[in-house]
PDB file of C-alpha atoms in Angstrom:
ATOM      1  CA  MET A  21     -44.310-102.335  88.211  1.00 81.00           C
ATOM      2  CA  ALA A  22     -44.918-100.271  85.057  1.00 81.00           C
ATOM      3  CA  PRO A  23     -48.301 -98.581  84.640  1.00 87.00           C
ATOM      4  CA  ARG A  24     -50.719 -99.953  82.093  1.00 93.00           C
ATOM      5  CA  TYR A  25     -53.858 -98.224  80.860  1.00 96.00           C
ATOM      6  CA  THR A  26     -56.466-100.132  78.893  1.00 97.00           C
ATOM      7  CA  VAL A  27     -58.665 -97.966  76.686  1.00 98.00           C
ATOM      8  CA  SER A  28     -61.674 -99.396  74.890  1.00 98.00           C
ATOM      9  CA  THR A  29     -64.309 -98.309  72.426  1.00 98.00           C
ATOM     10  CA  GLU A  30     -67.247-100.042  70.808  1.00 98.00           C
ATOM     11  CA  ILE A  31     -68.775 -99.829  67.342  1.00 98.00           C
ATOM     12  CA  ALA A  32     -71.666-101.656  65.688  1.00 98.00           C
ATOM     13  CA  PHE A  33     -72.117-103.004  62.187  1.00 98.00           C
ATOM     14  CA  SER A  34     -74.547-105.253  60.362  1.00 98.00           C
ATOM     15  CA  SER A  35     -73.623-108.002  57.960  1.00 98.00           C
ATOM     16  CA  SER A  36     -74.654-111.431  56.760  1.00 98.00           C
ATOM     17  CA  HIS A  37     -72.794-114.697  56.375  1.00 98.00           C
ATOM     18  CA  SER A  38     -73.271-118.427  56.037  1.00 97.00           C
ATOM     19  CA  LEU A  39     -70.968-121.018  57.556  1.00 97.00           C
ATOM     20  CA  ASP A  40     -69.478-123.538  55.159  1.00 95.00           C
ATOM     21  CA  GLY A  41     -69.512-127.126  56.376  1.00 95.00           C
ATOM     22  CA  TYR A  42     -71.594-126.301  59.442  1.00 95.00           C
ATOM     23  CA  ASP A  43     -74.328-128.787  60.341  1.00 94.00           C
ATOM     24  CA  GLY A  44     -77.051-126.470  61.566  1.00 94.00           C
ATOM     25  CA  ASP A  45     -79.048-123.321  60.946  1.00 95.00           C
ATOM     26  CA  CYS A  46     -75.969-121.127  60.512  1.00 94.00           C
ATOM     27  CA  ALA A  47     -75.144-122.928  57.263  1.00 96.00           C
ATOM     28  CA  ARG A  48     -77.977-120.911  55.719  1.00 97.00           C
ATOM     29  CA  LEU A  49     -77.669-117.225  54.891  1.00 97.00           C
ATOM     30  CA  HIS A  50     -78.388-115.104  57.962  1.00 97.00           C
ATOM     31  CA  GLY A  51     -77.387-111.769  59.433  1.00 97.00           C
ATOM     32  CA  HIS A  52     -76.189-110.216  62.663  1.00 98.00           C
ATOM     33  CA  ASN A  53     -76.022-106.827  64.260  1.00 98.00           C
ATOM     34  CA  TRP A  54     -72.438-107.204  65.458  1.00 98.00           C
ATOM     35  CA  ILE A  55     -70.887-105.283  68.324  1.00 98.00           C
ATOM     36  CA  LEU A  56     -67.121-104.831  68.122  1.00 98.00           C
ATOM     37  CA  ARG A  57     -65.178-103.806  71.216  1.00 98.00           C
ATOM     38  CA  VAL A  58     -61.517-103.019  70.823  1.00 98.00           C
ATOM     39  CA  TYR A  59     -58.949-102.769  73.614  1.00 98.00           C
ATOM     40  CA  TYR A  60     -55.725-100.793  73.362  1.00 98.00           C
ATOM     41  CA  GLU A  61     -53.069-100.808  76.070  1.00 97.00           C
ATOM     42  CA  PHE A  62     -50.819 -97.871  76.827  1.00 97.00           C
ATOM     43  CA  SER A  63     -47.840 -97.541  79.125  1.00 94.00           C
ATOM     44  CA  ARG A  64     -47.903 -93.753  79.310  1.00 92.00           C
ATOM     45  CA  LEU A  65     -50.143 -90.719  79.106  1.00 93.00           C
ATOM     46  CA  ASP A  66     -49.711 -87.480  77.184  1.00 93.00           C
ATOM     47  CA  ASP A  67     -49.209 -84.084  78.830  1.00 93.00           C
ATOM     48  CA  GLN A  68     -52.967 -83.803  79.370  1.00 94.00           C
ATOM     49  CA  GLY A  69     -53.136 -87.176  81.137  1.00 94.00           C
ATOM     50  CA  ILE A  70     -54.737 -88.986  78.194  1.00 96.00           C
ATOM     51  CA  ALA A  71     -53.604 -92.293  76.667  1.00 96.00           C
ATOM     52  CA  VAL A  72     -55.654 -91.776  73.487  1.00 96.00           C
ATOM     53  CA  ASP A  73     -58.649 -89.570  72.813  1.00 96.00           C
ATOM     54  CA  PHE A  74     -61.798 -91.728  72.765  1.00 97.00           C
ATOM     55  CA  CYS A  75     -63.155 -89.756  69.801  1.00 97.00           C
ATOM     56  CA  VAL A  76     -59.995 -90.378  67.806  1.00 97.00           C
ATOM     57  CA  LEU A  77     -59.931 -94.083  68.680  1.00 98.00           C
ATOM     58  CA  SER A  78     -63.576 -94.597  67.756  1.00 98.00           C
ATOM     59  CA  ALA A  79     -63.273 -92.640  64.518  1.00 98.00           C
ATOM     60  CA  ARG A  80     -60.183 -94.552  63.384  1.00 98.00           C
ATOM     61  CA  VAL A  81     -61.767 -97.937  64.136  1.00 98.00           C
ATOM     62  CA  ARG A  82     -64.913 -96.923  62.236  1.00 98.00           C
ATOM     63  CA  GLU A  83     -62.874 -95.663  59.257  1.00 98.00           C
ATOM     64  CA  VAL A  84     -61.086 -99.004  58.945  1.00 98.00           C
ATOM     65  CA  VAL A  85     -63.814-101.530  59.812  1.00 98.00           C
ATOM     66  CA  LEU A  86     -67.095-100.159  58.506  1.00 98.00           C
ATOM     67  CA  PRO A  87     -66.246 -99.795  54.792  1.00 98.00           C
ATOM     68  CA  LEU A  88     -65.101-103.425  54.713  1.00 97.00           C
ATOM     69  CA  LEU A  89     -67.745-105.134  56.841  1.00 98.00           C
ATOM     70  CA  ASP A  90     -70.863-103.018  57.349  1.00 98.00           C
ATOM     71  CA  HIS A  91     -73.859-104.067  55.246  1.00 98.00           C
ATOM     72  CA  ARG A  92     -71.821-106.722  53.457  1.00 98.00           C
ATOM     73  CA  HIS A  93     -72.200-110.435  52.893  1.00 98.00           C
ATOM     74  CA  LEU A  94     -69.004-111.571  54.606  1.00 98.00           C
ATOM     75  CA  ASN A  95     -68.574-114.675  52.450  1.00 98.00           C
ATOM     76  CA  ASP A  96     -68.029-112.298  49.507  1.00 97.00           C
ATOM     77  CA  VAL A  97     -65.549-109.970  51.280  1.00 97.00           C
ATOM     78  CA  PRO A  98     -61.964-110.492  50.014  1.00 96.00           C
ATOM     79  CA  LEU A  99     -60.747-110.528  53.627  1.00 95.00           C
ATOM     80  CA  PHE A 100     -62.450-113.924  53.986  1.00 97.00           C
ATOM     81  CA  GLU A 101     -61.510-115.463  50.662  1.00 96.00           C
ATOM     82  CA  GLY A 102     -60.815-119.106  51.481  1.00 95.00           C
ATOM     83  CA  VAL A 103     -61.706-118.502  55.143  1.00 97.00           C
ATOM     84  CA  ASN A 104     -64.975-119.576  56.732  1.00 97.00           C
ATOM     85  CA  PRO A 105     -66.454-116.344  58.196  1.00 98.00           C
ATOM     86  CA  THR A 106     -67.065-117.679  61.688  1.00 98.00           C
ATOM     87  CA  SER A 107     -67.108-115.233  64.579  1.00 98.00           C
ATOM     88  CA  GLU A 108     -63.666-116.497  65.549  1.00 98.00           C
ATOM     89  CA  ASN A 109     -62.213-115.891  62.075  1.00 98.00           C
ATOM     90  CA  ILE A 110     -63.903-112.494  61.783  1.00 98.00           C
ATOM     91  CA  ALA A 111     -62.458-111.404  65.134  1.00 98.00           C
ATOM     92  CA  ALA A 112     -58.963-112.557  64.122  1.00 98.00           C
ATOM     93  CA  ALA A 113     -59.206-110.721  60.787  1.00 98.00           C
ATOM     94  CA  ILE A 114     -60.369-107.518  62.477  1.00 98.00           C
ATOM     95  CA  PHE A 115     -57.520-107.777  64.992  1.00 98.00           C
ATOM     96  CA  SER A 116     -54.970-108.134  62.207  1.00 97.00           C
ATOM     97  CA  LEU A 117     -56.475-105.247  60.275  1.00 97.00           C
ATOM     98  CA  LEU A 118     -56.584-102.890  63.264  1.00 98.00           C
ATOM     99  CA  ARG A 119     -53.087-103.782  64.443  1.00 97.00           C
ATOM    100  CA  ARG A 120     -51.810-102.769  61.023  1.00 97.00           C
ATOM    101  CA  GLU A 121     -54.067 -99.756  60.347  1.00 97.00           C
ATOM    102  CA  VAL A 122     -54.914 -98.163  63.720  1.00 97.00           C
ATOM    103  CA  VAL A 123     -51.629 -97.451  65.473  1.00 96.00           C
ATOM    104  CA  PHE A 124     -50.903 -95.028  68.309  1.00 95.00           C
ATOM    105  CA  ASP A 125     -47.702 -93.854  69.965  1.00 89.00           C
ATOM    106  CA  GLY A 126     -47.113 -95.387  73.366  1.00 89.00           C
ATOM    107  CA  GLY A 127     -49.597 -98.201  73.003  1.00 92.00           C
ATOM    108  CA  GLY A 128     -51.073-100.920  70.879  1.00 95.00           C
ATOM    109  CA  LEU A 129     -54.022-103.173  70.243  1.00 98.00           C
ATOM    110  CA  SER A 130     -54.344-105.854  72.901  1.00 98.00           C
ATOM    111  CA  ALA A 131     -57.660-107.565  72.084  1.00 98.00           C
ATOM    112  CA  VAL A 132     -60.929-107.407  70.207  1.00 98.00           C
ATOM    113  CA  GLU A 133     -64.297-108.746  71.280  1.00 98.00           C
ATOM    114  CA  LEU A 134     -66.858-109.511  68.614  1.00 98.00           C
ATOM    115  CA  TRP A 135     -70.402-109.925  69.883  1.00 98.00           C
ATOM    116  CA  GLU A 136     -72.576-111.931  67.496  1.00 97.00           C
ATOM    117  CA  THR A 137     -75.617-111.657  69.763  1.00 96.00           C
ATOM    118  CA  PRO A 138     -76.212-109.934  73.100  1.00 96.00           C
ATOM    119  CA  THR A 139     -75.132-113.156  74.844  1.00 97.00           C
ATOM    120  CA  ASP A 140     -72.479-114.671  72.553  1.00 97.00           C
ATOM    121  CA  MET A 141     -69.054-113.306  71.732  1.00 98.00           C
ATOM    122  CA  VAL A 142     -65.491-114.228  70.932  1.00 98.00           C
ATOM    123  CA  ARG A 143     -62.452-112.420  72.301  1.00 98.00           C
ATOM    124  CA  TYR A 144     -59.275-112.541  70.204  1.00 98.00           C
ATOM    125  CA  SER A 145     -55.768-111.504  71.223  1.00 98.00           C
ATOM    126  CA  GLU A 146     -52.239-112.509  70.425  1.00 96.00           C
ATOM    127  CA  GLU A 147     -50.682-112.385  73.880  1.00 76.00           C
TER     128      GLU A 147
END
């Protein structure tokens, strides 16, 4: 069996949204302090025994995600043009963005978790 290392980091951002066609409170403008956890899987380590440096992973995720989503009204972000900015759709969009923009040798993005509240989250992967 081949080795597999899962490396994760977490970042936070704040943004607002409203859900189109939703029958409830979330149809109105409201905000969240989101927690994003990303998971990368690696099949090998470097000469130092590291899959990816945590500092590098965190910095790259921040560089890609925060300018697009932090302190934004998600309904107005081009990433969600024609897409209802539900937690599920936000997680899928972040996954697609990171898979394209945050790439490492020997491994790849396996999943993202987007926490809308301390008790509610969606996990998105394409396995």
